[in-house]
Coordinates of C-alpha atoms in Angstrom, one line a residue:
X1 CA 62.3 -36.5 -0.3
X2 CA 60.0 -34.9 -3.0
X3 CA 60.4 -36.0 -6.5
X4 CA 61.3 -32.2 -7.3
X5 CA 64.0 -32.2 -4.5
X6 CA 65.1 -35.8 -5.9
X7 CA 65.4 -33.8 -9.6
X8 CA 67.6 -31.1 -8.0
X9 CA 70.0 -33.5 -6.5
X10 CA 70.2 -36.2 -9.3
X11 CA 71.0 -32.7 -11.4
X12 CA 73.7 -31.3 -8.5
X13 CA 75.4 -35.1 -8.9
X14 CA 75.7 -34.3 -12.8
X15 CA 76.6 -31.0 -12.7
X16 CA 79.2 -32.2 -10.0
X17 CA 80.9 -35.1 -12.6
X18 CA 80.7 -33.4 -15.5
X19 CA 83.1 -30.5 -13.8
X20 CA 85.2 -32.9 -12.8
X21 CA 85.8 -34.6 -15.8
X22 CA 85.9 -30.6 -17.7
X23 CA 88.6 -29.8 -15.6
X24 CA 91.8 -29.7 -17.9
X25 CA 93.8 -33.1 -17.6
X26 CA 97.7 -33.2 -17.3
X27 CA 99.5 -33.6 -20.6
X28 CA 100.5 -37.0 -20.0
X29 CA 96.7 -38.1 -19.3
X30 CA 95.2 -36.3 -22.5
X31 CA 93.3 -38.4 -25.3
X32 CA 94.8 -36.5 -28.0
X33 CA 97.8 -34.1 -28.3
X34 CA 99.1 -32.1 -30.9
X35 CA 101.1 -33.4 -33.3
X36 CA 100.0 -36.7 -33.7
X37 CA 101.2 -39.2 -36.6
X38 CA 98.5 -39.3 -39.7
X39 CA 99.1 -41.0 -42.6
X40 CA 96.3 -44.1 -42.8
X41 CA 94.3 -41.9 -45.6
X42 CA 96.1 -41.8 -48.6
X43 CA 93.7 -41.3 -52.0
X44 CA 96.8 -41.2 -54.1
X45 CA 98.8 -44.2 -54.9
X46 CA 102.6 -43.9 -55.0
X47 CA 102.8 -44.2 -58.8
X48 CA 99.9 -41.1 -58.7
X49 CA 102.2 -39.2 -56.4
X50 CA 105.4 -40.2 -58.9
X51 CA 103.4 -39.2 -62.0
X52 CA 102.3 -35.7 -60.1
X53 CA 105.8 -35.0 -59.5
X54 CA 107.2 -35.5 -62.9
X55 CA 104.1 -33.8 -64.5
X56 CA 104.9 -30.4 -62.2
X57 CA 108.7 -30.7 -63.2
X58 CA 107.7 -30.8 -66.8
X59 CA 105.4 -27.3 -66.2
X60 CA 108.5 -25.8 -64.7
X61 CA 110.6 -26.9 -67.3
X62 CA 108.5 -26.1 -70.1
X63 CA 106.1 -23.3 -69.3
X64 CA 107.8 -21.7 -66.1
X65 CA 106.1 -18.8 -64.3
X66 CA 105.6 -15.2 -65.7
X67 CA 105.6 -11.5 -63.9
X68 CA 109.1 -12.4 -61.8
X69 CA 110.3 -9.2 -60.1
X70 CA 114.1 -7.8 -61.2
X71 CA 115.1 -9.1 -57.8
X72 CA 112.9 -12.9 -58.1
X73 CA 114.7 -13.2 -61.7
X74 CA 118.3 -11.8 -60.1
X75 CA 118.1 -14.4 -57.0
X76 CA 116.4 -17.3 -59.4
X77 CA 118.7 -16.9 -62.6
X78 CA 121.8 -17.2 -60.4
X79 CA 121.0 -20.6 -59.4
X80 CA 120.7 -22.0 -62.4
X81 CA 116.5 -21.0 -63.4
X82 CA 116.7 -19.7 -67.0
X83 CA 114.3 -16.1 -68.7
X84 CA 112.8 -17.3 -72.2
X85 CA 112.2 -14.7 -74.7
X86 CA 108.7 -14.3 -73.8
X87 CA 109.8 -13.1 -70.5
X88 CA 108.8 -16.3 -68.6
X89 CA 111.8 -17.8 -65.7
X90 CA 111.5 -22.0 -66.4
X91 CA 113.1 -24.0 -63.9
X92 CA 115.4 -26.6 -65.1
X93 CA 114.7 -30.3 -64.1
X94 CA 118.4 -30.4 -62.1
X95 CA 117.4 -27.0 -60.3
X96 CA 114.3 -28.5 -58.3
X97 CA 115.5 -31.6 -57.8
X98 CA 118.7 -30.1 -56.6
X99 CA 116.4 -27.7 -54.8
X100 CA 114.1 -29.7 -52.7
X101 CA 116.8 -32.6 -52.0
X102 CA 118.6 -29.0 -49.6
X103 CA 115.5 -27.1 -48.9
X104 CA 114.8 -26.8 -44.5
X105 CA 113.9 -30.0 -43.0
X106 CA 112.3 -30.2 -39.2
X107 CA 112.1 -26.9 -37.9
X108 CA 109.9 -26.1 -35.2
X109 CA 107.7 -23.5 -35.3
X110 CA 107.6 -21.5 -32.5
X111 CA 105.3 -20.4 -29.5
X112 CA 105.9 -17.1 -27.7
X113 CA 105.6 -20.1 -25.2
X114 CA 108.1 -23.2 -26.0
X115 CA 104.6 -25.5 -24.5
X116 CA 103.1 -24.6 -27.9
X117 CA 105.8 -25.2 -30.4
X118 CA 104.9 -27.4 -33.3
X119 CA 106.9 -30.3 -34.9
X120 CA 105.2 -30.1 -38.0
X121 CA 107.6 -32.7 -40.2
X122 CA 106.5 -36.7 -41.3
X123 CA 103.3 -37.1 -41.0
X124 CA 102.9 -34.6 -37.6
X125 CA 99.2 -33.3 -37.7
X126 CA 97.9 -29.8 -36.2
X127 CA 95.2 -27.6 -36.6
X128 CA 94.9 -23.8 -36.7
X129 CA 93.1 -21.0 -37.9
X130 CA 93.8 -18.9 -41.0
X131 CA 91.9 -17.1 -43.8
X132 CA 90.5 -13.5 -44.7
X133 CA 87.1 -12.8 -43.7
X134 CA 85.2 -9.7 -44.0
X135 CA 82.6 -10.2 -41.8
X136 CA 81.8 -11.8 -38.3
X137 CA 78.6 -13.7 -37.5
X138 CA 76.4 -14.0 -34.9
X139 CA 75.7 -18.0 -34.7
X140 CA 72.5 -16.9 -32.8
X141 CA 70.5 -14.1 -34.7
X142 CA 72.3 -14.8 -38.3
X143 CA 73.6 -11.4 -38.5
X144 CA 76.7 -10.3 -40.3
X145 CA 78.7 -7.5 -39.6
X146 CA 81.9 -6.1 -40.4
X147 CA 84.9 -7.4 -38.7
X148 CA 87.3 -5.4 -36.5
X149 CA 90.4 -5.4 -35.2
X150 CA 89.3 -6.3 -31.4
X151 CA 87.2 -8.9 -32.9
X152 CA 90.5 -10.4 -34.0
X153 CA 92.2 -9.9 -30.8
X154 CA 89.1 -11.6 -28.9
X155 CA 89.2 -14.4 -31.4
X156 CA 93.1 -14.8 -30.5
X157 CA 92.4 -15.2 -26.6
X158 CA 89.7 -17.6 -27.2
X159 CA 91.7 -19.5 -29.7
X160 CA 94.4 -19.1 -26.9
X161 CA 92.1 -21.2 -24.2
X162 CA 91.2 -24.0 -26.6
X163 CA 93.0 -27.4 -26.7
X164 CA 92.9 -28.4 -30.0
X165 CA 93.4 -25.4 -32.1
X166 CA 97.3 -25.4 -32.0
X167 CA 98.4 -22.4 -33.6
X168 CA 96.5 -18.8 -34.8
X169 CA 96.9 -17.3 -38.2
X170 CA 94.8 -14.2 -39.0
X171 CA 91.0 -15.4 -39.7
X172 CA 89.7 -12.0 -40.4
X173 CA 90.3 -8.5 -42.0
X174 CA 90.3 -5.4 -39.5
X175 CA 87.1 -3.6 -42.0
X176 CA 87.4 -0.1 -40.0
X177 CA 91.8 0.0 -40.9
X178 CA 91.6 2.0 -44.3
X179 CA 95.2 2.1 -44.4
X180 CA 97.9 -0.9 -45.3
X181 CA 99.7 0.4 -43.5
X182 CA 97.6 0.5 -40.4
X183 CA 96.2 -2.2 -41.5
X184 CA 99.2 -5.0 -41.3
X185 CA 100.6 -4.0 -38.4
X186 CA 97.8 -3.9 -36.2
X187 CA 96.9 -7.0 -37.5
X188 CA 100.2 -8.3 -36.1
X189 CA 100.0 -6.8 -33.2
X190 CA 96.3 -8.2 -32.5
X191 CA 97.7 -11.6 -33.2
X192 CA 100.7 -11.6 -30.9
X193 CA 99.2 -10.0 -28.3
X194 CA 96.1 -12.2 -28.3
X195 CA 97.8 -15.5 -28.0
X196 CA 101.3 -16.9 -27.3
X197 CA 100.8 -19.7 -29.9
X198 CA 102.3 -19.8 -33.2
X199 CA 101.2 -16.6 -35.5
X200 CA 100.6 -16.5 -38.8
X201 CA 99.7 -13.2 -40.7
X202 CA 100.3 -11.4 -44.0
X203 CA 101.8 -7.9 -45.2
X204 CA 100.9 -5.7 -48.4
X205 CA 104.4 -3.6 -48.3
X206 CA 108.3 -5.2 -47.6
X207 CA 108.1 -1.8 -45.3
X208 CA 105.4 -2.9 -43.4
X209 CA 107.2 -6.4 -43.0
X210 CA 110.2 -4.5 -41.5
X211 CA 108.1 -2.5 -39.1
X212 CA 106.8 -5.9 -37.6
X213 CA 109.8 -7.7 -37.6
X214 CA 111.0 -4.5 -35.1
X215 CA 107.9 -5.2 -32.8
X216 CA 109.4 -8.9 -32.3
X217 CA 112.3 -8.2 -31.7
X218 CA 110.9 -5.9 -29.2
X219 CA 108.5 -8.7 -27.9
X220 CA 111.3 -11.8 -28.1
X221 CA 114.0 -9.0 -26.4
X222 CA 116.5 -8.6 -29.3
X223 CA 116.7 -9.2 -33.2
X224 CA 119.1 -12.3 -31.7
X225 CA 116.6 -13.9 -29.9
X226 CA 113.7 -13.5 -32.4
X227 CA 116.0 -15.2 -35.2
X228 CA 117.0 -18.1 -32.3
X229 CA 112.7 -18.8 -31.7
X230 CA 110.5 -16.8 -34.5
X231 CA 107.5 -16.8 -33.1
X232 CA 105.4 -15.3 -36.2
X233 CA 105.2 -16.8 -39.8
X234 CA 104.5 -14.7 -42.6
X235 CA 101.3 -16.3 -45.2
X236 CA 102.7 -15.4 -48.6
X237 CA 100.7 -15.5 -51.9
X238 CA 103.9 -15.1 -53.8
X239 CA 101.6 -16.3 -57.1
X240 CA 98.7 -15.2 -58.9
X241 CA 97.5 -18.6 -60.5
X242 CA 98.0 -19.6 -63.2
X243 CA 102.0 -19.7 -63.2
X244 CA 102.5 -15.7 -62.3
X245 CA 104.1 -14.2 -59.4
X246 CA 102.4 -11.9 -57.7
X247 CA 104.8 -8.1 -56.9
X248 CA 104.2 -7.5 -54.0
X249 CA 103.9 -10.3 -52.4
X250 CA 107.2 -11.3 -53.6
X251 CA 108.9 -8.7 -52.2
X252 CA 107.4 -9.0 -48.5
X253 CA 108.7 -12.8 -49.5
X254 CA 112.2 -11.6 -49.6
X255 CA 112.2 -9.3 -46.9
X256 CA 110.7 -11.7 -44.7
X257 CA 113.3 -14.7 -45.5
X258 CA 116.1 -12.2 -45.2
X259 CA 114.7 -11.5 -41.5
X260 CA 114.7 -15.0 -40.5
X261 CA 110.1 -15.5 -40.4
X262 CA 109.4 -18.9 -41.9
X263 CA 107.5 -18.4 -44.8
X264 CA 104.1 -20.3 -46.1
X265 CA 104.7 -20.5 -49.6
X266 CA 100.4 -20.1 -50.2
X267 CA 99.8 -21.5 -54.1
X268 CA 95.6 -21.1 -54.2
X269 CA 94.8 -21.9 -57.4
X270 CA 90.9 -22.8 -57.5
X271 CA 90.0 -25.9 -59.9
X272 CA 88.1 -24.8 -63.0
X273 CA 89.1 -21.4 -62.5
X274 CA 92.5 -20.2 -61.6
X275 CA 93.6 -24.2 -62.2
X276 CA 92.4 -26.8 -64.4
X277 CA 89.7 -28.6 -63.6
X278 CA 90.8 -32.1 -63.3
X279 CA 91.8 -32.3 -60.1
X280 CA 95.2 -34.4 -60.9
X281 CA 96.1 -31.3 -63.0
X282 CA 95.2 -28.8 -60.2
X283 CA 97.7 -30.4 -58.0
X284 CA 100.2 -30.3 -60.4
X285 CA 99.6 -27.0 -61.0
X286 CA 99.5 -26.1 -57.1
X287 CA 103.0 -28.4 -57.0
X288 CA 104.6 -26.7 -59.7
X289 CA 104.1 -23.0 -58.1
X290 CA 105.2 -24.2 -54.6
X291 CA 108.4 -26.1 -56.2
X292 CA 109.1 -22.6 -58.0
X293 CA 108.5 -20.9 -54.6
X294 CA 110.8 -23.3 -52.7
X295 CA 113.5 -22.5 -55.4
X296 CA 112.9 -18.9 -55.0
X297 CA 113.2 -18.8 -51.1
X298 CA 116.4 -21.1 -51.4
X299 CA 117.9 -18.7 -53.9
X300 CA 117.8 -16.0 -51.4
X301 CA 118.9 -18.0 -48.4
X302 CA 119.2 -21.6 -48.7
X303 CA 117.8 -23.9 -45.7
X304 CA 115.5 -21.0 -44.9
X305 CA 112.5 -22.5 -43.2
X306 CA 109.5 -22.7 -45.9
X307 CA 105.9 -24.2 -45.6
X308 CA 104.7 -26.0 -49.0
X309 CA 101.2 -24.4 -49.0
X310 CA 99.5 -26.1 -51.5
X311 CA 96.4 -24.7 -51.1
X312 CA 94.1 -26.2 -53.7
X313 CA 90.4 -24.5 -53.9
X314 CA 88.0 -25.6 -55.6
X315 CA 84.9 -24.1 -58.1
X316 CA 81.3 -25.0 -57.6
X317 CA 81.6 -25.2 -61.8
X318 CA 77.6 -24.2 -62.2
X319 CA 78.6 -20.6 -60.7
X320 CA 82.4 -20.7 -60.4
X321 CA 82.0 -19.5 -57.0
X322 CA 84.6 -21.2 -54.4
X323 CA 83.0 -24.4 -52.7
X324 CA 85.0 -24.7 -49.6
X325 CA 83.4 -27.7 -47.9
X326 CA 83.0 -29.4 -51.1
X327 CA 84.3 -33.4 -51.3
X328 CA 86.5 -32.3 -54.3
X329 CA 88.6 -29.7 -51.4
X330 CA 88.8 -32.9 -48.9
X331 CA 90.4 -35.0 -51.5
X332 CA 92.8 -32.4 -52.8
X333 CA 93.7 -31.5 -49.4
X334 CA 94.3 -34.9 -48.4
X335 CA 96.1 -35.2 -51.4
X336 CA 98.7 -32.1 -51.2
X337 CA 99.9 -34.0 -47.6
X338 CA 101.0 -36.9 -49.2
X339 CA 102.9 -34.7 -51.7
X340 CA 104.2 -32.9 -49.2
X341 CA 105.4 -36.3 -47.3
X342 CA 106.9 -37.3 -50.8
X343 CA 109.2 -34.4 -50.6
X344 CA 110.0 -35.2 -46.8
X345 CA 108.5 -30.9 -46.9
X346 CA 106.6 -29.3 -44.0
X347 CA 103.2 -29.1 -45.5
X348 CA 100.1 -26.6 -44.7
X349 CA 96.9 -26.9 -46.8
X350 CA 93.1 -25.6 -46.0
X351 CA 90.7 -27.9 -44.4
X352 CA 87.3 -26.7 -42.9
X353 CA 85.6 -24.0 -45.0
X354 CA 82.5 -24.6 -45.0
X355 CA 79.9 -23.0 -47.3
X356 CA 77.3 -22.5 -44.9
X357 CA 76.4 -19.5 -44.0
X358 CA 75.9 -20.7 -39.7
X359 CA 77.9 -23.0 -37.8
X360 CA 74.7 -25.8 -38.8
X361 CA 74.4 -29.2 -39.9
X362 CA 75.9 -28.2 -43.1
X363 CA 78.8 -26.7 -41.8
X364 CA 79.0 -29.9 -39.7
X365 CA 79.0 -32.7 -42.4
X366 CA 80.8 -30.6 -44.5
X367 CA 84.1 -29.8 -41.8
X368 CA 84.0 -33.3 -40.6
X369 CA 84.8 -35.0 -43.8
X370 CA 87.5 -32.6 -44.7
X371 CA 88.6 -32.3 -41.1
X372 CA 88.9 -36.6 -41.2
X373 CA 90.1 -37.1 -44.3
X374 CA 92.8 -34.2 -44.1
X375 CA 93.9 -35.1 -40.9
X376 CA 94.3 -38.5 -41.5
X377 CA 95.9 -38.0 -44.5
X378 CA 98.6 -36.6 -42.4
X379 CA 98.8 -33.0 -43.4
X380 CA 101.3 -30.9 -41.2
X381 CA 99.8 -27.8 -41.0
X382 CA 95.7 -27.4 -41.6
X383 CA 95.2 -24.1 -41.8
X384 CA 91.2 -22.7 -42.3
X385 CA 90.3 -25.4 -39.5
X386 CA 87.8 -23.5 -37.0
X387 CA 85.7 -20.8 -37.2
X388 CA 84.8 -20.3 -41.1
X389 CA 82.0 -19.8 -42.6
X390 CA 80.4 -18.9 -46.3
X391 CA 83.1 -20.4 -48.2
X392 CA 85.6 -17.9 -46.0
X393 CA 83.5 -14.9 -46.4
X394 CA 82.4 -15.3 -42.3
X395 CA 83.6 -16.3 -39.4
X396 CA 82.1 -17.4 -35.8
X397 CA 83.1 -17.2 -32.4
X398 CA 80.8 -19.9 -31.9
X399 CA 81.7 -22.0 -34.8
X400 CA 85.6 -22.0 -33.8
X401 CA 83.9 -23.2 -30.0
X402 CA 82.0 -26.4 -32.2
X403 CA 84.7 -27.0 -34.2
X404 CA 87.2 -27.3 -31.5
X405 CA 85.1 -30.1 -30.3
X406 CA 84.8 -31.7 -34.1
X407 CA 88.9 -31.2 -34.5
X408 CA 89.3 -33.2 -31.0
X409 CA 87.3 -36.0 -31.8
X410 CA 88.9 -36.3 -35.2
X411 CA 92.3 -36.2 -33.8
X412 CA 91.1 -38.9 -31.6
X413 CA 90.5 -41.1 -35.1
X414 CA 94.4 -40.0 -36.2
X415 CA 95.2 -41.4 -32.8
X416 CA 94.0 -44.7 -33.9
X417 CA 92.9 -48.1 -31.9
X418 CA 95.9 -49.5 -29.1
X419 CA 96.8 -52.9 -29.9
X420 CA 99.6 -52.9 -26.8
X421 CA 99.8 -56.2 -25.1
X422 CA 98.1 -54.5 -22.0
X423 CA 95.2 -53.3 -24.4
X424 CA 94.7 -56.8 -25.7
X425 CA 95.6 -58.5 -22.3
X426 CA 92.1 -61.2 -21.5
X427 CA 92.2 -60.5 -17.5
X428 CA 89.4 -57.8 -17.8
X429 CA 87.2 -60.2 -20.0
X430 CA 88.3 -63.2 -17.4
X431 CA 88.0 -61.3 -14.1
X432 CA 84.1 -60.0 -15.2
X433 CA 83.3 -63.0 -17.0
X434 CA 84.1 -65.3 -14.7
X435 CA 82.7 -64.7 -11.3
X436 CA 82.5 -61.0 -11.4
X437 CA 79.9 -58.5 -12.7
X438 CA 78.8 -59.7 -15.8
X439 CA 79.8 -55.7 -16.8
X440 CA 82.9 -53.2 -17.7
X441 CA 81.5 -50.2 -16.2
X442 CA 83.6 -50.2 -13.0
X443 CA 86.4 -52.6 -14.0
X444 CA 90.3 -51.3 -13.1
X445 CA 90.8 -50.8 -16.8
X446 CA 87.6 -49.2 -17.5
X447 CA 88.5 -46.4 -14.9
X448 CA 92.3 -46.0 -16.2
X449 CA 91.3 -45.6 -19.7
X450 CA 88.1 -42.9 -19.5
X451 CA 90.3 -40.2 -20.0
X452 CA 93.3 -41.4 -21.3
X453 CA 91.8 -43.6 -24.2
X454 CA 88.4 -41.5 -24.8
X455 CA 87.6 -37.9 -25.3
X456 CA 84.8 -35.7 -24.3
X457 CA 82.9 -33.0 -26.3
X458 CA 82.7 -29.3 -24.6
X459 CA 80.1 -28.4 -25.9
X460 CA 78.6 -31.5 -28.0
X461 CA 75.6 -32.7 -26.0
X462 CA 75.5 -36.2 -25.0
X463 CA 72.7 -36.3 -22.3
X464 CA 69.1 -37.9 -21.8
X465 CA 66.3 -36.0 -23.4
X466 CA 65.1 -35.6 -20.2
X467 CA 67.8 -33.5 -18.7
X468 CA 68.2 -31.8 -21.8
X469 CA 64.9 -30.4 -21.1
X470 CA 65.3 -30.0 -17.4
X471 CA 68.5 -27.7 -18.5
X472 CA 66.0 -25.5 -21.1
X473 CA 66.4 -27.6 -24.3
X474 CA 70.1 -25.8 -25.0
X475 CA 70.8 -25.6 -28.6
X476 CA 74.8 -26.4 -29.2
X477 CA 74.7 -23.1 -30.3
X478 CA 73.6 -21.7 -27.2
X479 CA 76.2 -23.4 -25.1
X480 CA 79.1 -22.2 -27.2
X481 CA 78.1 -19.0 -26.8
X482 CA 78.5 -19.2 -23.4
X483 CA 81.5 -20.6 -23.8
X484 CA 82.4 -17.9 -25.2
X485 CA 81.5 -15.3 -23.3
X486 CA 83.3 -17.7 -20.2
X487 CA 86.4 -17.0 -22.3
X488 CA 86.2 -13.0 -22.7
X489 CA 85.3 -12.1 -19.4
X490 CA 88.2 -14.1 -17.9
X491 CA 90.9 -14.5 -20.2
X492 CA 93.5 -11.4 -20.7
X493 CA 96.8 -12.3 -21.9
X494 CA 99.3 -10.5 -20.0
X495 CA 102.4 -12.3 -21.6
X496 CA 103.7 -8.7 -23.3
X497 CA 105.0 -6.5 -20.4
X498 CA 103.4 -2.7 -20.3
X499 CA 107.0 -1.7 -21.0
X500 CA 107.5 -3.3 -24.3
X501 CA 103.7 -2.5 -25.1
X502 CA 104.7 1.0 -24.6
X503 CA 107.5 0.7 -26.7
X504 CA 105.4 -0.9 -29.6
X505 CA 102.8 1.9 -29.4
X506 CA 105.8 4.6 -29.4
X507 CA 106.8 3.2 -33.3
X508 CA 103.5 2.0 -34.8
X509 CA 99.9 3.3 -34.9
X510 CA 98.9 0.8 -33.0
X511 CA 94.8 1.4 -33.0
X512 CA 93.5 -1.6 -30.1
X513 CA 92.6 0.6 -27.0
X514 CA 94.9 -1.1 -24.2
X515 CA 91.7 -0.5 -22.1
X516 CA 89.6 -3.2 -24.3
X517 CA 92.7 -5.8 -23.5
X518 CA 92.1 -5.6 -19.7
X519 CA 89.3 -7.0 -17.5
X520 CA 86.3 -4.8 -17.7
X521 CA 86.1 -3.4 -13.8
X522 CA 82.8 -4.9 -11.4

């Protein structure tokens, strides 16, 4: 055989094993899973989390929150929160404490699918998308451009196809909606017809909650059904840091408790700006809004299911511009889930925004040390996780490809080392040692474990030089976008029948051509 004709078959043989070990893995076989127990980082000590605790009780207690709506100051004062003469609602020590210790415990977030519900309660760890960017980027040329409503549909069925991204809340504004209106119900619609994981999304107007909330029941086949599995959770800035609620916002909070969505109580303060900053009095500040937001939800319907978003940003204090992949945003992420543990609360905080402007080396370093610290922290609900870019400003297709791989591989540290009497069981060491190989590489164990106990990237390149080169010298880049594109052309969720679509587009303006969510003809 020729040495070319050797190359093409040494290459076929690759090619050959690396499909086989692509090909998707029962659930019982997988590395990782969703869900798994964090906990092993903790960069508070229980007497910091004690002292953060009483310190946010004391704001409450003493400062309170302005700009309470008639309604936020009718539900809130009935329960025992008090109005000073300034016009600020302080929140008695009793109150919180009272509060908290009968606030929602365990519920489940749902899947239009029951496969992708979440258990996000202890120290449960899953990763999702989330945030508000204006512009998408091309990972290859470096161009930004406005984002659009199908680019937040696409980005739903490709979030829908990767493993470790557990649940999609809205990454990106549709730019072209000029309307609110338009604008948050399409969003909605985009989401939950993109994906049957867990949605998250936001609304300007209680109205436009109300509209949405009809379009699920349409979708989950009765108001009765949506209320048993809620398959959408509404992201609710409900405060305009420092210690002000925010109008609105409060009353889409309201309507949306009142219609059974969980809510994400969202407190984004951003240190040295909107929050001190010390970063031990930024979480306080962060704890003390979400406390007041937990008293708030429980005042209209106690036990309804609420996220403690404590979303702490942080300033780059040279510019005060946001530094999402700084150090300072790992720690206080890492930080607000073991507050949220204290409370025995389902937690969501941001990990993953990088400041890069590409899905590069910075963007690397910087997600991987918020993405490890976070998740091992044991944070519920990491929103912000994939895709990201410019300190939230952008986000890539290709980027939420890479950092699929990065989030696998750091759920495979949550996971941790097995120390199972099989694990540490001598006969491997004996039987190779001892008359056989002198090598693992094709012991019994070695085979059982490959896929069970170690995980592979998708698109992370782990080959020689050499067949890098034989292949064109790929850039990671390059085979994510293909990735990509792999996605797109294949994937079209049909998981809404054309009937209820109909009966969706007979209500709302719903602007996403049905011809762009079907497979382009050959």
């Amino acid at each position: 055989m020729s040495e070319s004709g050797a190359r093409v078959v040494r290459r076929g043989a690759r090619e050959a094993r690396h499909a086989a070990r692509a090909a998707p893995l029962p659930d019982n076989v997988r590395p990782v899973k969703p869900g798994m127990p964090g906990g092993h980082y903790q960069p508070l000590t229980d007497a910091d989390v004690i002292r953060i605790h009483h310190a946010a009780l004391d704001v409450l207690e003493t400062i309170g929150l302005a700009d309470a709506t008639p309604c936020g100051i009718e539900y809130m004062t009935r329960v025992g929160a008090k109005m000073t003469p300034e016009g600020r609602l302080i929140f008695p020590r009793a109150l919180v404490e009272d509060t908290v210790a009968r606030a929602a415990r365990h519920f489940v977030l749902h899947g239009q699918e029951a496969k992708h519900d979440m258990e996000p309660w202890g120290s449960r760890v899953y990763f999702g998308t989330a945030g508000a960017a204006v512009h998408m980027v091309d990972a290859r040329t470096g161009a930004y451009r406005d984002s659009t409503t199908k680019d937040l549909y696409d980005i739903a069925r490709v979030v829908d196809a990767l493993e470790h991204i557990h649940f999609y809340q809205r990454p990106i504004v549709c730019r072209e909606l000029v309307s609110a209106w338009e604008l948050d119900v399409n969003t909605a619609y985009a989401c939950v017809s993109g994906t049957t994981k867990h949605v998250g999304t936001s609304w300007v107007q209680p109205a436009h909650v109300e509209s949405s909330l009809e379009m699920f029941h349409l979708i989950a086949g009765g108001e009765d059904k949506w209320r048993a599995r809620p398959f959408v959770s509404q992201s609710n800035c409900f405060v305009v840091p420092p210690l002000k609620f925010a109008h609105d916002a409060c009353l889409c909070l309201e309507t949306a408790v009142r219609g059974g969505m969980p809510v994400l109580l969202l407190s984004a303060g951003q240190a040295g700006a909107t929050a001190p900053a010390a970063l031990a009095t930024a979480l306080v500040q962060e704890v003390a809004e979400c406390l007041a937001g937990l008293v708030y939800v429980n005042a209209i319907k106690p036990g309804a299911p609420a996220i403690f978003g404590t979303w702490c940003f942080v300033s780059d204090l040279r510019t005060g511009a946001m530094s999402g992949g700084s150090p300072e945003q790992a720690l206080l992420s890492a930080a607000s889930a073991q507050l949220s543990k204290f409370y025995d609360l389902t937690g969501g905080t941001a990990s993953g925004m990088s400041d890069a402007k590409l899905p590069d080396m910075q963007a690397g370093y910087e997600k991987g040390y918020n993405h490890a610290l976070v998740g091992n922290a044991g944070a519920n609900l990491i929103y912000e996780s994939a895709g990201m870019l410019a300190s939230l400003l952008g986000f890539s297709m290709e980027g939420l490809i890479i950092d699929n791989d990065g989030i696998g591989a750091v759920q495979r540290t949550i996971k941790g080392i097995d120390i199972s009497d099989e694990a540490l069981s001598l006969e491997t060491i004996r039987s190779v040692c001892l008359g056989g190989p002198g090598h693992y590489l094709g012991s019994d164990q070695t085979l059982r474990l490959m896929q069970r106990e170690y995980i592979y990237p998708a698109v992370g390149d782990r080959s020689s030089p050499n067949q890098w080169m034989e292949e064109g010298s790929p850039s990671i880049i390059d085979r994510a976008a293909r990735k990509v594109a792999a996605i797109l052309a294949s994937r079209y969720p049909t998981h809404i029948p054309e009937s209820v679509d109909t009966a969706i587009r007979e209500r709302l303006p719903i602007r996403l051509d049905r011809a762009a969510m079907r497979p382009v003809p050959q």
